[in-house]
């Protein structure tokens, strides 16, 4: 598990995660145990109340699930772990505090990222094509 990359990718700021970090994290998923550790780490981070952290964790799960470097191991790990799936499903209905400037925008983005994550995790399509759609 590439913990420094995961920490950088899930920082609590509103700045987007750099695209190269998704590739670095996905390429580090070389064994089933690393996939399990990464999924549990991201699940623990999803329990935080910061909407930026939640959204970034969900994006990492969806992009790593679709990345061809993980050869489907991460996707299987996520689907077979009921606690990860339940946390993602909870995020589809997540209601955080309203921001004074942006209102409910961050909360809506978390819900949309959770729905997208579930679609990717449960998709039967070619993972490489799904990953290329995320890059565009």
CSV table of C-alpha atoms in Angstrom, one decimal:
chain,number,residue,atom,x,y,z
A,1,UNK,CA,0.0,0.0,0.0
A,2,UNK,CA,1.4,3.4,-1.0
A,3,UNK,CA,0.3,5.3,2.1
A,4,UNK,CA,2.1,8.6,1.2
A,5,UNK,CA,0.4,8.7,-2.2
A,6,UNK,CA,-3.0,7.9,-0.6
A,7,UNK,CA,-2.5,10.6,2.0
A,8,UNK,CA,-1.6,13.1,-0.8
A,9,UNK,CA,-4.6,12.0,-2.9
A,10,UNK,CA,-7.1,12.3,0.0
A,11,UNK,CA,-6.0,15.6,1.5
A,12,UNK,CA,-8.8,17.7,3.0
A,13,UNK,CA,-8.5,20.6,0.6
A,14,UNK,CA,-10.8,21.5,-2.2
A,15,UNK,CA,-8.0,21.2,-4.7
A,16,UNK,CA,-8.5,18.2,-7.1
A,17,UNK,CA,-6.3,15.2,-6.8
A,18,UNK,CA,-3.5,15.2,-9.4
A,19,UNK,CA,-4.2,12.6,-12.1
A,20,UNK,CA,-0.8,10.9,-11.8
A,21,UNK,CA,-1.6,9.8,-8.2
A,22,UNK,CA,-4.5,7.7,-9.5
A,23,UNK,CA,-2.0,5.8,-11.7
A,24,UNK,CA,0.6,5.5,-9.0
A,25,UNK,CA,-2.0,4.1,-6.5
A,26,UNK,CA,-3.4,1.7,-9.1
A,27,UNK,CA,0.0,0.4,-10.1
A,28,UNK,CA,0.9,-0.2,-6.4
A,29,UNK,CA,-2.1,-2.7,-6.2
A,30,UNK,CA,0.1,-5.8,-7.0
A,31,UNK,CA,-1.3,-8.3,-4.6
A,32,UNK,CA,-4.6,-9.2,-3.0
A,33,UNK,CA,-3.4,-8.2,0.5
A,34,UNK,CA,-2.3,-4.8,-0.7
A,35,UNK,CA,-5.8,-4.4,-2.3
A,36,UNK,CA,-7.4,-5.3,1.0
A,37,UNK,CA,-5.2,-2.9,2.9
A,38,UNK,CA,-5.9,-0.1,0.5
A,39,UNK,CA,-9.7,-0.7,0.6
A,40,UNK,CA,-9.7,-0.7,4.4
A,41,UNK,CA,-7.6,2.4,4.5
A,42,UNK,CA,-10.0,4.2,2.1
A,43,UNK,CA,-13.0,2.9,4.0
A,44,UNK,CA,-11.6,4.4,7.2
A,45,UNK,CA,-11.0,7.7,5.4
A,46,UNK,CA,-14.6,7.6,4.1
A,47,UNK,CA,-15.8,7.7,7.7
A,48,UNK,CA,-14.5,11.3,8.0
A,49,UNK,CA,-17.0,14.1,7.7
A,50,UNK,CA,-15.0,16.3,5.3
A,51,UNK,CA,-16.8,16.2,1.9
A,52,UNK,CA,-13.5,16.7,0.0
A,53,UNK,CA,-12.0,13.6,1.6
A,54,UNK,CA,-15.1,11.6,1.0
A,55,UNK,CA,-15.2,12.6,-2.7
A,56,UNK,CA,-11.5,11.9,-3.2
A,57,UNK,CA,-11.7,8.5,-1.6
A,58,UNK,CA,-14.7,7.5,-3.8
A,59,UNK,CA,-12.8,8.7,-6.9
A,60,UNK,CA,-9.8,6.6,-5.9
A,61,UNK,CA,-11.9,3.5,-5.4
A,62,UNK,CA,-13.6,4.0,-8.8
A,63,UNK,CA,-10.5,4.8,-10.8
A,64,UNK,CA,-8.4,2.0,-9.2
A,65,UNK,CA,-11.3,-0.5,-9.8
A,66,UNK,CA,-11.3,0.4,-13.5
A,67,UNK,CA,-7.5,0.7,-13.9
A,68,UNK,CA,-6.0,-2.2,-16.0
A,69,UNK,CA,-2.9,-2.4,-13.8
A,70,UNK,CA,-4.8,-3.9,-10.9
A,71,UNK,CA,-6.1,-6.7,-13.2
A,72,UNK,CA,-9.5,-6.6,-11.5
A,73,UNK,CA,-8.0,-7.5,-8.0
A,74,UNK,CA,-9.1,-4.2,-6.4
A,75,UNK,CA,-12.5,-4.4,-7.9
A,76,UNK,CA,-13.0,-7.9,-6.6
A,77,UNK,CA,-11.7,-6.9,-3.2
A,78,UNK,CA,-14.2,-4.0,-3.0
A,79,UNK,CA,-17.2,-6.1,-4.2
A,80,UNK,CA,-16.4,-9.0,-1.8
A,81,UNK,CA,-16.1,-6.7,1.2
A,82,UNK,CA,-19.5,-5.8,2.5
A,83,UNK,CA,-18.2,-3.0,4.8
A,84,UNK,CA,-16.7,-1.2,1.8
A,85,UNK,CA,-19.9,-1.5,-0.2
A,86,UNK,CA,-22.0,-0.3,2.7
A,87,UNK,CA,-19.9,2.7,3.2
A,88,UNK,CA,-20.1,3.6,-0.5
A,89,UNK,CA,-23.9,3.1,-0.4
A,90,UNK,CA,-24.1,5.3,2.7
A,91,UNK,CA,-22.3,8.0,0.8
A,92,UNK,CA,-25.0,8.0,-1.9
A,93,UNK,CA,-27.4,9.5,0.6
A,94,UNK,CA,-24.8,11.6,2.6
A,95,UNK,CA,-25.9,15.0,3.9
A,96,UNK,CA,-23.1,17.1,5.3
A,97,UNK,CA,-23.2,20.6,6.7
A,98,UNK,CA,-23.9,23.4,4.3
A,99,UNK,CA,-21.0,25.6,3.3
A,100,UNK,CA,-21.5,29.3,3.6
A,101,UNK,CA,-20.2,30.0,0.1
A,102,UNK,CA,-20.9,26.9,-2.0
A,103,UNK,CA,-24.1,25.7,-0.2
A,104,UNK,CA,-24.8,22.1,-0.8
A,105,UNK,CA,-22.5,21.7,-3.8
A,106,UNK,CA,-19.8,19.6,-2.0
A,107,UNK,CA,-22.4,17.3,-0.6
A,108,UNK,CA,-24.0,16.8,-4.1
A,109,UNK,CA,-20.6,16.0,-5.5
A,110,UNK,CA,-20.0,13.3,-2.8
A,111,UNK,CA,-23.3,11.7,-3.7
A,112,UNK,CA,-22.6,11.8,-7.4
A,113,UNK,CA,-19.1,10.3,-6.8
A,114,UNK,CA,-20.6,7.5,-4.7
A,115,UNK,CA,-23.1,6.6,-7.5
A,116,UNK,CA,-20.3,6.6,-10.1
A,117,UNK,CA,-18.2,4.5,-7.8
A,118,UNK,CA,-21.0,1.9,-7.5
A,119,UNK,CA,-21.5,1.9,-11.2
A,120,UNK,CA,-17.8,1.2,-11.8
A,121,UNK,CA,-17.5,-1.4,-9.1
A,122,UNK,CA,-20.5,-3.4,-10.4
A,123,UNK,CA,-19.8,-2.9,-14.1
A,124,UNK,CA,-19.1,-6.0,-16.2
A,125,UNK,CA,-17.6,-3.9,-19.1
A,126,UNK,CA,-14.1,-3.6,-20.1
A,127,UNK,CA,-12.2,-1.8,-17.3
A,128,UNK,CA,-9.7,-0.2,-19.6
A,129,UNK,CA,-12.5,1.5,-21.6
A,130,UNK,CA,-14.1,2.8,-18.4
A,131,UNK,CA,-10.7,4.1,-17.1
A,132,UNK,CA,-10.1,5.9,-20.4
A,133,UNK,CA,-13.5,7.7,-20.0
A,134,UNK,CA,-12.4,9.0,-16.6
A,135,UNK,CA,-9.3,10.4,-18.0
A,136,UNK,CA,-11.1,12.5,-20.6
